[in-house]
Structures are given as C-alpha cells and as structure tokens.
PDB file of C-alpha atoms in Angstrom:
ATOM      1  CA  ARG A1273    -157.849 198.318  23.040  1.00 67.00           C
ATOM      2  CA  ASP A1274    -159.312 195.109  21.656  1.00 82.00           C
ATOM      3  CA  ALA A1275    -162.504 195.563  23.669  1.00 85.00           C
ATOM      4  CA  PHE A1276    -162.946 199.175  22.524  1.00 81.00           C
ATOM      5  CA  PRO A1277    -161.223 199.504  19.136  1.00 84.00           C
ATOM      6  CA  ASP A1278    -162.777 202.894  18.335  1.00 85.00           C
ATOM      7  CA  VAL A1279    -161.611 204.477  21.570  1.00 81.00           C
ATOM      8  CA  ARG A1280    -158.556 206.672  21.280  1.00 80.00           C
ATOM      9  CA  ILE A1281    -156.194 206.429  24.229  1.00 81.00           C
ATOM     10  CA  GLU A1282    -153.692 209.237  24.488  1.00 82.00           C
ATOM     11  CA  THR A1283    -151.382 209.909  27.370  1.00 83.00           C
ATOM     12  CA  VAL A1284    -149.818 213.243  28.098  1.00 82.00           C
ATOM     13  CA  ASN A1285    -147.176 212.567  30.698  1.00 84.00           C
ATOM     14  CA  SER A1286    -146.075 216.023  31.722  1.00 84.00           C
ATOM     15  CA  ARG A1287    -146.063 218.539  34.503  1.00 84.00           C
ATOM     16  CA  ILE A1288    -149.466 220.233  34.617  1.00 86.00           C
ATOM     17  CA  GLN A1289    -147.872 223.648  34.270  1.00 87.00           C
ATOM     18  CA  ASP A1290    -146.089 222.467  31.105  1.00 87.00           C
ATOM     19  CA  CYS A1291    -149.199 221.188  29.325  1.00 87.00           C
ATOM     20  CA  SER A1292    -152.254 223.043  30.652  1.00 90.00           C
ATOM     21  CA  GLY A1293    -151.893 225.922  28.203  1.00 90.00           C
ATOM     22  CA  SER A1294    -151.208 223.786  25.146  1.00 90.00           C
ATOM     23  CA  LEU A1295    -154.138 221.350  25.101  1.00 90.00           C
ATOM     24  CA  ASP A1296    -156.178 221.685  21.929  1.00 91.00           C
ATOM     25  CA  HIS A1297    -158.689 218.831  22.107  1.00 90.00           C
ATOM     26  CA  ARG A1298    -160.917 217.128  24.657  1.00 91.00           C
ATOM     27  CA  PHE A1299    -159.822 214.501  27.121  1.00 91.00           C
ATOM     28  CA  ASP A1300    -162.386 212.337  28.862  1.00 92.00           C
ATOM     29  CA  LEU A1301    -160.125 211.933  31.857  1.00 92.00           C
ATOM     30  CA  ALA A1302    -157.196 213.750  33.419  1.00 92.00           C
ATOM     31  CA  VAL A1303    -155.323 212.013  36.225  1.00 92.00           C
ATOM     32  CA  SER A1304    -152.900 213.682  38.580  1.00 92.00           C
ATOM     33  CA  SER A1305    -151.066 211.333  40.906  1.00 90.00           C
ATOM     34  CA  LEU A1306    -148.889 213.097  43.472  1.00 86.00           C
ATOM     35  CA  ALA A1307    -148.095 215.713  40.848  1.00 86.00           C
ATOM     36  CA  TYR A1308    -150.324 218.750  41.354  1.00 90.00           C
ATOM     37  CA  HIS A1309    -148.746 219.818  44.646  1.00 92.00           C
ATOM     38  CA  HIS A1310    -145.577 221.263  43.094  1.00 91.00           C
ATOM     39  CA  MET A1311    -146.992 224.782  42.786  1.00 93.00           C
ATOM     40  CA  PRO A1312    -148.680 227.211  45.187  1.00 95.00           C
ATOM     41  CA  LEU A1313    -152.456 227.651  45.268  1.00 96.00           C
ATOM     42  CA  GLU A1314    -152.354 230.713  43.035  1.00 96.00           C
ATOM     43  CA  GLN A1315    -150.732 228.697  40.239  1.00 96.00           C
ATOM     44  CA  LYS A1316    -152.964 225.676  40.860  1.00 96.00           C
ATOM     45  CA  LYS A1317    -155.943 227.937  40.093  1.00 97.00           C
ATOM     46  CA  ILE A1318    -154.442 229.160  36.813  1.00 97.00           C
ATOM     47  CA  HIS A1319    -153.671 225.673  35.531  1.00 95.00           C
ATOM     48  CA  LEU A1320    -156.980 224.163  36.628  1.00 96.00           C
ATOM     49  CA  ALA A1321    -158.819 226.968  34.806  1.00 96.00           C
ATOM     50  CA  ARG A1322    -156.761 226.164  31.685  1.00 95.00           C
ATOM     51  CA  LEU A1323    -157.576 222.451  31.958  1.00 95.00           C
ATOM     52  CA  LYS A1324    -161.300 222.947  32.577  1.00 96.00           C
ATOM     53  CA  PRO A1325    -162.455 223.431  28.953  1.00 96.00           C
ATOM     54  CA  TRP A1326    -160.558 220.343  27.797  1.00 95.00           C
ATOM     55  CA  ILE A1327    -161.457 217.708  30.401  1.00 95.00           C
ATOM     56  CA  ASP A1328    -164.629 215.905  31.423  1.00 96.00           C
ATOM     57  CA  HIS A1329    -163.251 214.205  34.525  1.00 96.00           C
ATOM     58  CA  PHE A1330    -160.382 214.980  36.863  1.00 96.00           C
ATOM     59  CA  ILE A1331    -158.967 212.435  39.304  1.00 96.00           C
ATOM     60  CA  LEU A1332    -156.538 213.649  41.928  1.00 96.00           C
ATOM     61  CA  PHE A1333    -154.381 211.416  44.131  1.00 96.00           C
ATOM     62  CA  GLU A1334    -152.557 213.402  46.795  1.00 96.00           C
ATOM     63  CA  ILE A1335    -151.375 213.538  50.382  1.00 94.00           C
ATOM     64  CA  ASP A1336    -153.528 215.370  52.911  1.00 96.00           C
ATOM     65  CA  ALA A1337    -151.198 217.983  54.409  1.00 95.00           C
ATOM     66  CA  ASN A1338    -151.312 221.691  55.156  1.00 96.00           C
ATOM     67  CA  ASN A1339    -148.064 222.611  53.373  1.00 95.00           C
ATOM     68  CA  ASP A1340    -149.322 225.235  50.906  1.00 96.00           C
ATOM     69  CA  ALA A1341    -150.728 228.181  52.859  1.00 95.00           C
ATOM     70  CA  PRO A1342    -148.424 228.325  55.900  1.00 97.00           C
ATOM     71  CA  GLU A1343    -145.403 230.553  55.482  1.00 95.00           C
ATOM     72  CA  VAL A1344    -141.841 229.364  55.969  1.00 96.00           C
ATOM     73  CA  TYR A1345    -140.751 229.122  59.642  1.00 97.00           C
ATOM     74  CA  SER A1346    -144.369 229.070  60.868  1.00 97.00           C
ATOM     75  CA  PRO A1347    -145.403 226.572  63.565  1.00 98.00           C
ATOM     76  CA  GLU A1348    -148.274 225.410  61.315  1.00 97.00           C
ATOM     77  CA  LEU A1349    -145.888 224.443  58.530  1.00 98.00           C
ATOM     78  CA  ALA A1350    -143.447 222.736  60.906  1.00 97.00           C
ATOM     79  CA  LEU A1351    -146.241 220.634  62.438  1.00 96.00           C
ATOM     80  CA  SER A1352    -147.702 219.701  59.063  1.00 96.00           C
ATOM     81  CA  VAL A1353    -144.309 218.691  57.640  1.00 97.00           C
ATOM     82  CA  TYR A1354    -143.510 216.671  60.765  1.00 95.00           C
ATOM     83  CA  GLN A1355    -146.837 214.839  60.643  1.00 93.00           C
ATOM     84  CA  SER A1356    -146.962 214.149  56.917  1.00 92.00           C
ATOM     85  CA  TYR A1357    -143.318 213.377  56.193  1.00 95.00           C
ATOM     86  CA  GLY A1358    -142.694 211.686  59.541  1.00 93.00           C
ATOM     87  CA  SER A1359    -145.307 209.090  58.671  1.00 90.00           C
ATOM     88  CA  ILE A1360    -143.852 208.576  55.210  1.00 92.00           C
ATOM     89  CA  VAL A1361    -140.306 208.154  56.548  1.00 95.00           C
ATOM     90  CA  ASP A1362    -141.620 205.684  59.114  1.00 92.00           C
ATOM     91  CA  ALA A1363    -143.345 203.725  56.341  1.00 90.00           C
ATOM     92  CA  VAL A1364    -140.132 203.588  54.288  1.00 93.00           C
ATOM     93  CA  PHE A1365    -138.190 202.069  57.180  1.00 94.00           C
ATOM     94  CA  SER A1366    -140.964 199.672  58.212  1.00 92.00           C
ATOM     95  CA  HIS A1367    -140.699 197.605  55.024  1.00 88.00           C
ATOM     96  CA  ASP A1368    -138.157 194.927  54.291  1.00 90.00           C
ATOM     97  CA  ALA A1369    -136.046 196.866  51.801  1.00 92.00           C
ATOM     98  CA  PRO A1370    -132.318 196.825  52.512  1.00 96.00           C
ATOM     99  CA  VAL A1371    -131.387 199.574  54.959  1.00 96.00           C
ATOM    100  CA  ASP A1372    -129.115 201.318  52.449  1.00 96.00           C
ATOM    101  CA  VAL A1373    -132.016 201.507  49.972  1.00 96.00           C
ATOM    102  CA  ALA A1374    -134.360 202.908  52.630  1.00 96.00           C
ATOM    103  CA  ILE A1375    -131.777 205.499  53.683  1.00 97.00           C
ATOM    104  CA  ALA A1376    -131.206 206.518  50.068  1.00 97.00           C
ATOM    105  CA  CYS A1377    -134.959 206.847  49.521  1.00 95.00           C
ATOM    106  CA  VAL A1378    -135.294 209.131  52.517  1.00 97.00           C
ATOM    107  CA  ASP A1379    -132.097 211.114  51.938  1.00 96.00           C
ATOM    108  CA  LEU A1380    -132.363 211.605  48.178  1.00 95.00           C
ATOM    109  CA  PHE A1381    -136.101 212.153  47.876  1.00 93.00           C
ATOM    110  CA  LEU A1382    -138.063 212.826  51.037  1.00 96.00           C
ATOM    111  CA  MET A1383    -135.491 214.959  52.846  1.00 96.00           C
ATOM    112  CA  ALA A1384    -135.030 217.159  49.763  1.00 94.00           C
ATOM    113  CA  GLU A1385    -138.735 217.978  49.956  1.00 95.00           C
ATOM    114  CA  VAL A1386    -138.636 218.482  53.738  1.00 97.00           C
ATOM    115  CA  ILE A1387    -135.663 220.846  53.484  1.00 97.00           C
ATOM    116  CA  SER A1388    -137.353 222.837  50.728  1.00 96.00           C
ATOM    117  CA  LEU A1389    -140.566 223.124  52.755  1.00 97.00           C
ATOM    118  CA  LEU A1390    -138.814 224.183  55.949  1.00 97.00           C
ATOM    119  CA  THR A1391    -136.297 226.642  54.476  1.00 98.00           C
ATOM    120  CA  GLN A1392    -137.818 228.214  51.363  1.00 97.00           C
ATOM    121  CA  PRO A1393    -140.706 230.697  51.181  1.00 96.00           C
ATOM    122  CA  ARG A1394    -143.915 230.145  49.213  1.00 95.00           C
ATOM    123  CA  GLY A1395    -143.254 230.602  45.530  1.00 93.00           C
ATOM    124  CA  VAL A1396    -139.744 229.164  45.816  1.00 96.00           C
ATOM    125  CA  ARG A1397    -140.160 225.850  47.628  1.00 94.00           C
ATOM    126  CA  SER A1398    -140.856 222.669  45.692  1.00 90.00           C
ATOM    127  CA  ASP A1399    -143.955 221.273  47.413  1.00 92.00           C
ATOM    128  CA  TYR A1400    -147.375 222.660  48.283  1.00 95.00           C
ATOM    129  CA  HIS A1401    -149.520 219.809  49.594  1.00 95.00           C
ATOM    130  CA  MET A1402    -153.005 220.871  50.609  1.00 96.00           C
ATOM    131  CA  LEU A1403    -155.693 219.547  52.893  1.00 96.00           C
ATOM    132  CA  GLN A1404    -158.607 217.702  51.322  1.00 96.00           C
ATOM    133  CA  SER A1405    -160.915 220.576  52.248  1.00 97.00           C
ATOM    134  CA  GLN A1406    -158.589 222.997  50.434  1.00 97.00           C
ATOM    135  CA  TRP A1407    -158.601 220.824  47.290  1.00 97.00           C
ATOM    136  CA  HIS A1408    -162.394 220.667  47.419  1.00 97.00           C
ATOM    137  CA  ALA A1409    -162.580 224.471  47.703  1.00 97.00           C
ATOM    138  CA  LEU A1410    -160.151 224.827  44.771  1.00 97.00           C
ATOM    139  CA  PHE A1411    -162.184 222.494  42.549  1.00 97.00           C
ATOM    140  CA  THR A1412    -165.441 224.166  43.530  1.00 96.00           C
ATOM    141  CA  GLU A1413    -164.030 227.613  42.736  1.00 97.00           C
ATOM    142  CA  CYS A1414    -162.207 226.757  39.506  1.00 97.00           C
ATOM    143  CA  LEU A1415    -164.427 224.093  37.985  1.00 96.00           C
ATOM    144  CA  GLY A1416    -167.652 225.777  39.057  1.00 90.00           C
ATOM    145  CA  PRO A1417    -171.101 224.258  38.789  1.00 95.00           C
ATOM    146  CA  GLU A1418    -170.226 222.431  35.555  1.00 96.00           C
ATOM    147  CA  PHE A1419    -168.342 219.825  37.592  1.00 97.00           C
ATOM    148  CA  ALA A1420    -169.551 217.845  40.578  1.00 96.00           C
ATOM    149  CA  PRO A1421    -167.644 215.800  43.130  1.00 95.00           C
ATOM    150  CA  GLY A1422    -167.799 212.071  42.566  1.00 94.00           C
ATOM    151  CA  CYS A1423    -165.677 209.653  44.537  1.00 93.00           C
ATOM    152  CA  HIS A1424    -163.658 210.974  47.442  1.00 94.00           C
ATOM    153  CA  SER A1425    -161.866 208.250  49.306  1.00 96.00           C
ATOM    154  CA  PRO A1426    -158.832 207.642  51.492  1.00 96.00           C
ATOM    155  CA  CYS A1427    -156.365 205.207  49.936  1.00 94.00           C
ATOM    156  CA  TYR A1428    -154.080 204.996  52.961  1.00 91.00           C
ATOM    157  CA  ALA A1429    -154.349 206.568  56.378  1.00 91.00           C
ATOM    158  CA  ASP A1430    -152.524 206.553  59.673  1.00 88.00           C
ATOM    159  CA  GLU A1431    -152.797 208.778  62.726  1.00 88.00           C
ATOM    160  CA  HIS A1432    -150.968 211.692  61.052  1.00 87.00           C
ATOM    161  CA  THR A1433    -151.545 211.613  57.317  1.00 88.00           C
ATOM    162  CA  THR A1434    -153.814 210.352  54.574  1.00 93.00           C
ATOM    163  CA  LEU A1435    -153.314 209.590  50.905  1.00 94.00           C
ATOM    164  CA  PHE A1436    -156.629 210.240  49.169  1.00 97.00           C
ATOM    165  CA  THR A1437    -158.354 210.241  45.804  1.00 97.00           C
ATOM    166  CA  MET A1438    -160.862 212.842  44.639  1.00 97.00           C
ATOM    167  CA  HIS A1439    -162.869 212.650  41.423  1.00 97.00           C
ATOM    168  CA  TYR A1440    -164.665 215.610  39.884  1.00 97.00           C
ATOM    169  CA  GLY A1441    -166.723 215.100  36.737  1.00 97.00           C
ATOM    170  CA  ARG A1442    -168.504 217.328  34.284  1.00 95.00           C
ATOM    171  CA  GLU A1443    -172.254 217.340  34.822  1.00 87.00           C
ATOM    172  CA  ALA A1444    -174.128 215.769  31.903  1.00 74.00           C
TER     173      ALA A1444
END
C-alpha cells in the first residue's frame, strides 16, 4: 500500500455463487483458486456472465480433470477421478507429514470429494473439475470478444493430472 497509496485494495472472500449477483462496482482483478469447480457447467456460465461486467481480469487456478460432464457411474468419470485424485493422494503420502496427518487429510477432505463424485449425479455432487479446453471454451463463450486469453500455464504436472493457471483480460 505504501508504494501505491491511491490504489484501493478490496478482497471479497466468498463462494462465486454467493457474490456474483451482488457486485456493484468494478474490480481490476478476480482470482479463483480451486474454488470455481463446485458447480456444474450450467451454473458456471450464469456466474461468469454475472461477473463479466464488473471485472477486467480473471485468473483461474484449477485442476485439469474431466469431472463435470460425465454422468455418475460412467467409465469416463471413474477414470478421471482415479487419475486426478489418485495423483493427489499419492502426493499427500509422499511428503514427510506424520502418517496420521496424511491419513486425516485424505479421509476428511479428498475422500469426501471422491465419494461425492462417484455416487452423486450432476447437480448434486460437490465437485465439477473441468479440462483446460473446457475452461477455455467457457471463457470464450461467456466473456466473448471483450476478453482475451493471457497467461495459460501449468503450475504442477505429473503423468495423470495438472494444476494450471489461466488468465483472461479485458481488451483495452
């Protein structure tokens, strides 16, 4: 703040679906970090359209997984969940945290998501990760020609999953 005293910094720490309809002034930047995947594509479109008039830049940090479109019990969903969550579980156990902490992390957080994905239909389950190409299509459709893709970069990758960042900015 000392370097830019006239710049207003405001954080809205909320679920997108809880704030997208109530914004009433511009934000230079909206950041979504592992938060926009908790609703199906149809709802993602609604909330992105609501955000569009109020933001100049949108940065998304998400996991690359095909967990939105496939229906419950489908082979596509089972494979995607296995690949994405299997890698995450492996990463949890490969670090030097105490075993009881690693087990709690997996049992209390990751497995709750896995169970929701594998047993609940679209519209009910808690997670809807999408592939990078699906996010790009969503941004292109909802943000239109007023926004252009900027940075698109993997932040972490292994043989089964990728954590990535995408930036879309309003054209000047």
